[in-house]
Amino acid sequence: MDLTYPDGSAAFRGVVCDFLRKNVPDGWAGMGALPAEEQGTFLADWRRRLNDNGLLAVGWPREYGGAGLSPVEQLILAEEFTAFGVPQGGLNDNFGIQMLGSTLLRWGTEEQRQHYLPRVLRQDDIWCQGFSEPDAGSDLAGIRTRAVRDGDSWIIDGQKTWTSYGHLATHIFVLCRTDPGSQRNRGLSLLLCPLDQDGVAVRPLRTLTGEAEFNEVFFAGARCPIGDVVGDVGGGWTVAMTLLGFERGEAAATLPMKFRNDLERLVELAVRCGRSDDPAIRLRLARCAEGVEQMRCMGLRAVSRWLAGDDIGAESSLHKLYWSEWLQQTTELAVDILGLDALTPEGPGLQGVAFPAAEAGTPNSTGAWVDYFLRARAATIYAGSSEIQRTIIGERLLGLPKEPR
């Protein structure tokens, strides 16, 4: 694999670092060091700075308000922002910019791009994702939410769940069954639906940590315009797979950097708790370190293919499977190192910052590690369960026979 950055990339890296040095606050330790009540204020100001400097939708063409950066430049930007411990946007920008925006550029009409993309950047429209359902989580092809045409509108009925930051959103891109006689991945369509209307109810879902960043969304006669279908009517499965590919894009390169920070905090914790000489603890720490290196190498392979213009496709399942199980093993080790202290955690938790990886500046406290441990329980379920990932790997990468249905 060719991991050499092309000529000129060093100059762009210098431009990014210069922006960060000028705009990151003095004494900045990372998002994880900010109290929860200060994070919203910082994110709003930081997002404005990114937008003013053309660093928000960096992969979009300039005519739609983006920066028109190449994949190499996007990767450099992600690396430097991760190293500085600053986000690349607001809480819902992963849905509005990286996922929906990139999908509209691939599958949307020119009218949809001209209307929605500027509104995403201005935050006139704030998006969330409507894919998972109570009986169709990782098995996305089993969704039952339906949409039927009524004049110039689609009428939507059904339920979505585990909708991240749905309470902060104004709109939802929702995968619906528009052909009532269809089965599995046929007859689906991706619709763009406003949330602020009669017929839509958003309700919080409390997690083990007591927070409610997830929601369930109920549709009972909700409406969206007939033209707000992304791609072809009935072609939603292909569009949805494209969108999910954007969801996992840069993570292969940047997650190992964040997980290395987690490992360093974990080693410090073991020393502080007097467990660093325990042979069993040392062995498990070594396995965690080995895992970080394996994820780094997997990420380099994915980056190499991305820079060559290839789509990593089903290989993204390897990354998802590996990091989610590594995360559970590592946070379990942290709780074992803490011992009885884990039963009476002290100090703040992860304070609602981005997940799966803890942000730079996260305190090395019992409160943070116990919070991290609780959040990690869902890592092998959300974004595709480990069972689903193993099926994809077996069938699409190894060529094994498909599971009987």
Short mmCIF file of C-alpha atoms in Angstrom, two decimals:
data_model
loop_
_atom_site.label_atom_id
_atom_site.label_comp_id
_atom_site.label_asym_id
_atom_site.label_seq_id
_atom_site.Cartn_x
_atom_site.Cartn_y
_atom_site.Cartn_z
CA MET A 1 0.00 0.00 0.00
CA ASP A 2 1.20 3.51 -0.88
CA LEU A 3 1.01 5.76 2.18
CA THR A 4 2.99 8.64 0.69
CA TYR A 5 1.22 11.99 0.71
CA PRO A 6 1.51 13.80 -2.64
CA ASP A 7 3.57 16.92 -3.19
CA GLY A 8 1.95 20.01 -1.73
CA SER A 9 0.22 18.22 1.11
CA ALA A 10 2.74 19.52 3.65
CA ALA A 11 1.85 23.08 2.69
CA PHE A 12 -1.85 22.39 3.24
CA ARG A 13 -1.09 20.76 6.60
CA GLY A 14 0.71 23.97 7.54
CA VAL A 15 -2.36 26.03 6.60
CA VAL A 16 -4.59 23.84 8.80
CA CYS A 17 -2.19 23.99 11.75
CA ASP A 18 -1.93 27.78 11.38
CA PHE A 19 -5.74 28.06 11.55
CA LEU A 20 -5.83 25.86 14.64
CA ARG A 21 -3.11 27.80 16.43
CA LYS A 22 -4.95 31.06 15.78
CA ASN A 23 -8.44 29.86 16.68
CA VAL A 24 -8.09 27.21 19.39
CA PRO A 25 -8.32 28.89 22.83
CA ASP A 26 -5.16 29.29 24.90
CA GLY A 27 -4.64 26.43 27.32
CA TRP A 28 -6.98 24.20 25.34
CA ALA A 29 -6.95 20.62 26.69
CA GLY A 30 -9.71 19.15 24.53
CA MET A 31 -13.51 18.90 24.44
CA GLY A 32 -13.43 16.31 27.22
CA ALA A 33 -12.00 18.88 29.65
CA LEU A 34 -14.93 21.27 29.22
CA PRO A 35 -17.80 21.11 31.71
CA ALA A 36 -21.00 19.91 30.06
CA GLU A 37 -22.68 23.29 30.48
CA GLU A 38 -19.87 25.01 28.49
CA GLN A 39 -19.73 22.58 25.59
CA GLY A 40 -22.77 23.97 23.77
CA THR A 41 -21.41 27.51 23.82
CA PHE A 42 -18.00 26.38 22.58
CA LEU A 43 -19.47 24.21 19.81
CA ALA A 44 -21.68 27.04 18.51
CA ASP A 45 -18.74 29.45 18.34
CA TRP A 46 -16.38 26.83 16.91
CA ARG A 47 -18.85 25.82 14.20
CA ARG A 48 -19.24 29.47 13.20
CA ARG A 49 -15.46 29.83 12.87
CA LEU A 50 -15.26 26.69 10.73
CA ASN A 51 -18.03 27.92 8.43
CA ASP A 52 -16.53 31.41 8.13
CA ASN A 53 -13.20 29.88 7.08
CA GLY A 54 -14.59 27.30 4.65
CA LEU A 55 -13.66 24.37 6.88
CA LEU A 56 -17.09 22.92 7.60
CA ALA A 57 -18.25 20.98 4.52
CA VAL A 58 -14.73 20.55 3.21
CA GLY A 59 -15.52 17.80 0.71
CA TRP A 60 -18.43 19.61 -0.95
CA PRO A 61 -17.87 21.53 -4.21
CA ARG A 62 -17.46 25.28 -3.79
CA GLU A 63 -20.68 26.05 -5.66
CA TYR A 64 -22.63 24.46 -2.80
CA GLY A 65 -20.74 26.24 -0.04
CA GLY A 66 -18.02 23.64 0.49
CA ALA A 67 -14.25 23.91 0.27
CA GLY A 68 -13.77 21.52 -2.65
CA LEU A 69 -10.93 19.71 -0.86
CA SER A 70 -9.44 16.53 -2.26
CA PRO A 71 -9.57 13.27 -0.26
CA VAL A 72 -5.94 13.82 0.75
CA GLU A 73 -6.71 17.28 2.11
CA GLN A 74 -9.80 16.00 3.92
CA LEU A 75 -7.68 13.33 5.59
CA ILE A 76 -5.00 15.83 6.63
CA LEU A 77 -7.68 18.09 8.10
CA ALA A 78 -9.20 15.20 10.08
CA GLU A 79 -5.78 14.15 11.39
CA GLU A 80 -4.82 17.63 12.60
CA PHE A 81 -8.21 18.37 14.16
CA THR A 82 -8.03 15.05 16.01
CA ALA A 83 -4.49 15.79 17.20
CA PHE A 84 -5.58 19.22 18.48
CA GLY A 85 -8.63 17.71 20.20
CA VAL A 86 -11.24 19.85 18.43
CA PRO A 87 -14.39 18.71 16.59
CA GLN A 88 -14.98 19.08 12.85
CA GLY A 89 -18.49 20.42 13.36
CA GLY A 90 -21.53 20.44 15.61
CA LEU A 91 -23.35 17.49 17.14
CA ASN A 92 -25.73 16.98 14.19
CA ASP A 93 -23.27 17.85 11.42
CA ASN A 94 -22.26 14.23 10.97
CA PHE A 95 -25.84 13.63 9.78
CA GLY A 96 -26.41 16.85 7.85
CA ILE A 97 -23.00 17.36 6.24
CA GLN A 98 -21.09 14.10 6.10
CA MET A 99 -24.02 11.73 5.56
CA LEU A 100 -26.97 13.51 3.95
CA GLY A 101 -25.00 16.27 2.21
CA SER A 102 -22.55 13.83 0.63
CA THR A 103 -25.45 11.57 -0.38
CA LEU A 104 -27.31 14.45 -2.04
CA LEU A 105 -24.17 15.20 -4.04
CA ARG A 106 -24.19 11.59 -5.25
CA TRP A 107 -27.92 10.88 -5.66
CA GLY A 108 -29.86 14.13 -5.19
CA THR A 109 -31.36 16.35 -7.86
CA GLU A 110 -29.87 19.76 -8.61
CA GLU A 111 -32.98 21.34 -7.09
CA GLN A 112 -32.45 19.38 -3.86
CA ARG A 113 -28.80 20.38 -3.68
CA GLN A 114 -29.51 24.06 -4.28
CA HIS A 115 -32.25 24.07 -1.65
CA TYR A 116 -30.89 21.89 1.15
CA LEU A 117 -27.09 22.21 1.15
CA PRO A 118 -26.92 25.95 1.96
CA ARG A 119 -29.59 25.47 4.63
CA VAL A 120 -27.47 22.75 6.27
CA LEU A 121 -24.46 25.06 6.48
CA ARG A 122 -26.56 27.92 7.91
CA GLN A 123 -28.26 25.49 10.30
CA ASP A 124 -31.66 26.49 8.98
CA ASP A 125 -32.16 22.72 8.74
CA ILE A 126 -30.63 20.43 11.38
CA TRP A 127 -30.77 16.75 10.47
CA CYS A 128 -31.00 13.39 12.19
CA GLN A 129 -31.10 9.83 10.84
CA GLY A 130 -34.26 7.70 10.68
CA PHE A 131 -33.12 4.16 9.90
CA SER A 132 -33.37 1.76 12.87
CA GLU A 133 -36.74 0.47 14.08
CA PRO A 134 -37.78 -1.58 17.14
CA ASP A 135 -37.90 -4.76 15.01
CA ALA A 136 -35.29 -3.72 12.44
CA GLY A 137 -32.11 -2.42 14.02
CA SER A 138 -29.06 -4.00 12.47
CA ASP A 139 -31.35 -5.84 10.03
CA LEU A 140 -32.15 -2.68 8.11
CA ALA A 141 -33.89 -4.53 5.27
CA GLY A 142 -36.70 -5.49 7.67
CA ILE A 143 -38.05 -1.98 8.18
CA ARG A 144 -41.83 -1.49 8.33
CA THR A 145 -42.27 2.29 8.37
CA ARG A 146 -44.33 2.98 5.28
CA ALA A 147 -45.01 5.95 3.05
CA VAL A 148 -47.88 6.23 0.57
CA ARG A 149 -48.44 8.89 -2.04
CA ASP A 150 -51.31 11.34 -1.49
CA GLY A 151 -51.41 13.97 -4.22
CA ASP A 152 -48.25 16.06 -3.94
CA SER A 153 -47.19 14.55 -0.60
CA TRP A 154 -45.93 11.37 0.98
CA ILE A 155 -47.85 10.23 4.06
CA ILE A 156 -45.55 8.49 6.56
CA ASP A 157 -46.64 6.07 9.29
CA GLY A 158 -44.37 4.03 11.55
CA GLN A 159 -41.65 4.32 14.16
CA LYS A 160 -37.90 4.87 14.24
CA THR A 161 -35.70 4.36 17.29
CA TRP A 162 -32.16 5.08 18.55
CA THR A 163 -32.32 8.41 16.70
CA SER A 164 -29.18 10.21 17.86
CA TYR A 165 -29.69 13.90 18.70
CA GLY A 166 -33.22 13.77 17.29
CA HIS A 167 -34.32 16.24 19.97
CA LEU A 168 -31.94 18.82 18.48
CA ALA A 169 -33.03 18.30 14.87
CA THR A 170 -35.55 20.06 12.66
CA HIS A 171 -35.54 17.40 9.88
CA ILE A 172 -35.02 13.67 9.50
CA PHE A 173 -33.97 11.59 6.49
CA VAL A 174 -36.14 8.52 6.88
CA LEU A 175 -35.99 5.16 5.11
CA CYS A 176 -39.54 4.02 4.31
CA ARG A 177 -41.27 1.21 2.48
CA THR A 178 -43.03 2.90 -0.44
CA ASP A 179 -44.08 -0.35 -2.13
CA PRO A 180 -46.47 -2.13 0.28
CA GLY A 181 -46.03 -5.48 -1.47
CA SER A 182 -42.23 -5.44 -1.37
CA GLN A 183 -39.95 -7.46 0.90
CA ARG A 184 -36.49 -7.01 2.35
CA ASN A 185 -34.38 -4.42 0.54
CA ARG A 186 -36.75 -3.88 -2.36
CA GLY A 187 -39.39 -1.17 -2.49
CA LEU A 188 -37.64 1.23 -0.06
CA SER A 189 -37.19 4.99 -0.51
CA LEU A 190 -35.23 7.65 1.38
CA LEU A 191 -37.49 10.63 2.19
CA LEU A 192 -36.63 14.06 3.60
CA CYS A 193 -39.15 14.91 6.30
CA PRO A 194 -39.59 17.97 8.57
CA LEU A 195 -40.03 17.10 12.25
CA ASP A 196 -41.95 20.19 13.33
CA GLN A 197 -45.40 19.13 12.17
CA ASP A 198 -48.52 17.37 13.34
CA GLY A 199 -48.06 13.63 13.01
CA VAL A 200 -44.49 13.51 14.36
CA ALA A 201 -43.56 12.87 18.00
CA VAL A 202 -39.96 12.74 19.29
CA ARG A 203 -39.47 11.10 22.69
CA PRO A 204 -36.20 10.70 24.62
CA LEU A 205 -34.64 7.31 25.44
CA ARG A 206 -32.63 7.21 28.65
CA THR A 207 -29.39 5.23 28.56
CA LEU A 208 -27.44 3.53 31.35
CA THR A 209 -25.59 6.80 31.98
CA GLY A 210 -28.86 8.68 32.59
CA GLU A 211 -28.51 10.81 29.45
CA ALA A 212 -30.97 10.99 26.57
CA GLU A 213 -28.96 11.61 23.40
CA PHE A 214 -31.06 8.91 21.68
CA ASN A 215 -34.73 9.25 20.82
CA GLU A 216 -37.63 7.35 19.34
CA VAL A 217 -39.62 9.04 16.58
CA PHE A 218 -43.27 8.24 15.86
CA PHE A 219 -44.91 9.04 12.52
CA ALA A 220 -48.72 9.13 12.32
CA GLY A 221 -49.77 10.73 9.07
CA ALA A 222 -46.63 12.90 8.78
CA ARG A 223 -46.13 14.58 5.43
CA CYS A 224 -43.22 15.45 3.16
CA PRO A 225 -43.28 16.82 -0.41
CA ILE A 226 -43.51 14.26 -3.18
CA GLY A 227 -40.25 15.51 -4.70
CA ASP A 228 -38.23 15.03 -1.52
CA VAL A 229 -37.09 11.52 -2.38
CA VAL A 230 -33.32 11.04 -2.62
CA GLY A 231 -32.62 8.91 -5.67
CA ASP A 232 -35.32 6.82 -7.31
CA VAL A 233 -38.58 5.83 -5.67
CA GLY A 234 -37.98 2.21 -4.65
CA GLY A 235 -34.21 2.66 -4.92
CA GLY A 236 -33.68 3.60 -1.29
CA TRP A 237 -31.55 0.59 -0.40
CA THR A 238 -28.75 1.64 -2.74
CA VAL A 239 -28.97 5.23 -1.51
CA ALA A 240 -28.95 4.08 2.13
CA MET A 241 -25.85 1.94 1.59
CA THR A 242 -24.09 4.94 0.06
CA LEU A 243 -25.07 7.07 3.04
CA LEU A 244 -23.82 4.49 5.56
CA GLY A 245 -20.50 4.39 3.72
CA PHE A 246 -20.09 8.12 4.36
CA GLU A 247 -20.89 7.48 8.05
CA ARG A 248 -17.81 5.26 8.47
CA GLY A 249 -15.47 7.10 6.11
CA GLU A 250 -12.78 8.97 8.06
CA ALA A 251 -13.26 6.91 11.22
CA ALA A 252 -10.81 4.26 10.01
CA ALA A 253 -8.02 6.87 10.09
CA THR A 254 -8.95 8.98 13.13
CA LEU A 255 -10.41 6.48 15.63
CA PRO A 256 -7.04 4.74 16.21
CA MET A 257 -5.58 8.13 17.16
CA LYS A 258 -8.30 8.63 19.78
CA PHE A 259 -8.05 5.06 21.03
CA ARG A 260 -4.31 5.52 21.56
CA ASN A 261 -5.16 8.40 23.90
CA ASP A 262 -7.55 6.07 25.75
CA LEU A 263 -4.76 3.50 26.09
CA GLU A 264 -2.34 6.08 27.53
CA ARG A 265 -4.94 7.13 30.09
CA LEU A 266 -5.54 3.48 30.95
CA VAL A 267 -1.84 2.82 31.57
CA GLU A 268 -1.68 5.90 33.80
CA LEU A 269 -4.71 4.60 35.70
CA ALA A 270 -3.07 1.21 36.25
CA VAL A 271 0.06 2.88 37.65
CA ARG A 272 -1.96 5.18 39.91
CA CYS A 273 -4.03 2.29 41.27
CA GLY A 274 -0.94 0.17 41.92
CA ARG A 275 -1.98 -2.49 39.40
CA SER A 276 0.76 -2.02 36.79
CA ASP A 277 2.88 -4.86 38.23
CA ASP A 278 0.03 -7.38 38.19
CA PRO A 279 0.94 -9.93 35.45
CA ALA A 280 -2.68 -10.43 34.42
CA ILE A 281 -3.30 -6.68 34.13
CA ARG A 282 -0.04 -6.20 32.20
CA LEU A 283 -1.03 -8.92 29.74
CA ARG A 284 -4.41 -7.31 29.12
CA LEU A 285 -2.79 -3.88 28.71
CA ALA A 286 -0.43 -5.40 26.15
CA ARG A 287 -3.38 -6.84 24.25
CA CYS A 288 -5.03 -3.41 24.26
CA ALA A 289 -1.83 -1.88 22.89
CA GLU A 290 -1.66 -4.59 20.25
CA GLY A 291 -5.25 -3.78 19.27
CA VAL A 292 -4.46 -0.09 18.78
CA GLU A 293 -1.59 -0.97 16.45
CA GLN A 294 -3.78 -3.38 14.51
CA MET A 295 -6.46 -0.70 14.09
CA ARG A 296 -3.81 1.79 13.00
CA CYS A 297 -2.57 -0.60 10.31
CA MET A 298 -6.12 -1.38 9.19
CA GLY A 299 -6.77 2.35 9.00
CA LEU A 300 -3.64 2.89 6.91
CA ARG A 301 -4.79 0.22 4.48
CA ALA A 302 -8.23 1.85 4.20
CA VAL A 303 -6.65 5.28 3.71
CA SER A 304 -4.36 3.92 1.01
CA ARG A 305 -7.32 2.53 -0.89
CA TRP A 306 -9.34 5.71 -0.37
CA LEU A 307 -6.52 7.89 -1.73
CA ALA A 308 -6.30 5.58 -4.74
CA GLY A 309 -9.98 6.22 -5.45
CA ASP A 310 -11.23 2.82 -4.31
CA ASP A 311 -14.31 2.20 -2.17
CA ILE A 312 -13.46 0.03 0.87
CA GLY A 313 -17.03 -1.31 0.77
CA ALA A 314 -17.60 -4.39 2.91
CA GLU A 315 -14.14 -4.02 4.42
CA SER A 316 -15.62 -1.29 6.63
CA SER A 317 -17.30 -4.13 8.55
CA LEU A 318 -13.85 -5.30 9.69
CA HIS A 319 -13.16 -1.88 11.18
CA LYS A 320 -16.55 -1.65 12.90
CA LEU A 321 -16.29 -5.17 14.33
CA TYR A 322 -12.76 -4.64 15.60
CA TRP A 323 -13.05 -1.23 17.24
CA SER A 324 -16.38 -1.95 18.95
CA GLU A 325 -15.11 -5.15 20.57
CA TRP A 326 -11.76 -3.53 21.46
CA LEU A 327 -13.67 -0.72 23.16
CA GLN A 328 -15.65 -3.12 25.33
CA GLN A 329 -12.55 -5.09 26.32
CA THR A 330 -10.62 -1.93 27.17
CA THR A 331 -13.32 -0.35 29.31
CA GLU A 332 -13.87 -3.69 31.09
CA LEU A 333 -10.16 -3.68 31.92
CA ALA A 334 -10.47 -0.13 33.29
CA VAL A 335 -13.27 -1.21 35.64
CA ASP A 336 -11.22 -4.24 36.77
CA ILE A 337 -8.26 -1.97 37.49
CA LEU A 338 -10.49 0.31 39.57
CA GLY A 339 -11.88 -2.61 41.53
CA LEU A 340 -14.30 -1.58 44.27
CA ASP A 341 -13.71 2.09 43.47
CA ALA A 342 -15.79 1.54 40.34
CA LEU A 343 -18.84 1.07 42.58
CA THR A 344 -18.51 4.63 43.90
CA PRO A 345 -17.32 6.65 40.89
CA GLU A 346 -16.12 10.18 41.49
CA GLY A 347 -15.69 13.09 39.10
CA PRO A 348 -17.53 13.92 35.88
CA GLY A 349 -18.31 11.36 33.19
CA LEU A 350 -17.76 11.81 29.48
CA GLN A 351 -20.15 14.77 29.72
CA GLY A 352 -22.02 14.11 26.51
CA VAL A 353 -19.01 14.46 24.22
CA ALA A 354 -18.62 12.51 21.00
CA PHE A 355 -18.69 8.74 21.06
CA PRO A 356 -17.38 6.02 20.47
CA ALA A 357 -13.94 7.31 21.47
CA ALA A 358 -13.42 9.62 24.43
CA GLU A 359 -12.38 13.12 23.45
CA ALA A 360 -9.01 14.68 24.21
CA GLY A 361 -8.97 16.15 27.69
CA THR A 362 -11.28 13.55 29.23
CA PRO A 363 -10.31 13.34 32.93
CA ASN A 364 -8.64 10.13 34.09
CA SER A 365 -11.21 9.71 36.82
CA THR A 366 -13.36 6.87 38.09
CA GLY A 367 -16.44 8.80 36.93
CA ALA A 368 -15.15 9.06 33.36
CA TRP A 369 -14.12 5.40 33.11
CA VAL A 370 -17.36 4.05 34.58
CA ASP A 371 -19.36 6.27 32.22
CA TYR A 372 -17.20 5.04 29.33
CA PHE A 373 -17.74 1.43 30.39
CA LEU A 374 -21.52 1.87 30.44
CA ARG A 375 -21.60 3.54 27.03
CA ALA A 376 -19.42 0.84 25.51
CA ARG A 377 -22.04 -1.85 26.25
CA ALA A 378 -23.94 -0.74 23.14
CA ALA A 379 -20.90 -0.50 20.85
CA THR A 380 -21.38 -4.00 19.45
CA ILE A 381 -25.04 -3.23 18.65
CA TYR A 382 -25.33 0.27 17.18
CA ALA A 383 -24.17 1.05 13.61
CA GLY A 384 -24.56 -2.65 12.82
CA SER A 385 -24.24 -5.40 15.41
CA SER A 386 -21.20 -7.66 15.56
CA GLU A 387 -23.33 -10.56 14.34
CA ILE A 388 -24.34 -8.59 11.24
CA GLN A 389 -20.73 -7.50 10.63
CA ARG A 390 -19.52 -11.10 10.79
CA THR A 391 -22.20 -12.11 8.29
CA ILE A 392 -21.08 -9.35 5.90
CA ILE A 393 -17.45 -10.34 6.30
CA GLY A 394 -18.22 -14.01 5.73
CA GLU A 395 -20.47 -13.55 2.71
CA ARG A 396 -18.96 -10.53 0.95
CA LEU A 397 -15.27 -10.71 1.84
CA LEU A 398 -14.66 -14.44 2.30
CA GLY A 399 -17.21 -15.69 -0.21
CA LEU A 400 -18.91 -18.07 2.21
CA PRO A 401 -22.44 -19.34 1.50
CA LYS A 402 -25.23 -17.02 2.58
CA GLU A 403 -27.11 -17.77 5.77
CA PRO A 404 -30.33 -19.73 5.20
CA ARG A 405 -33.41 -17.56 5.69
#
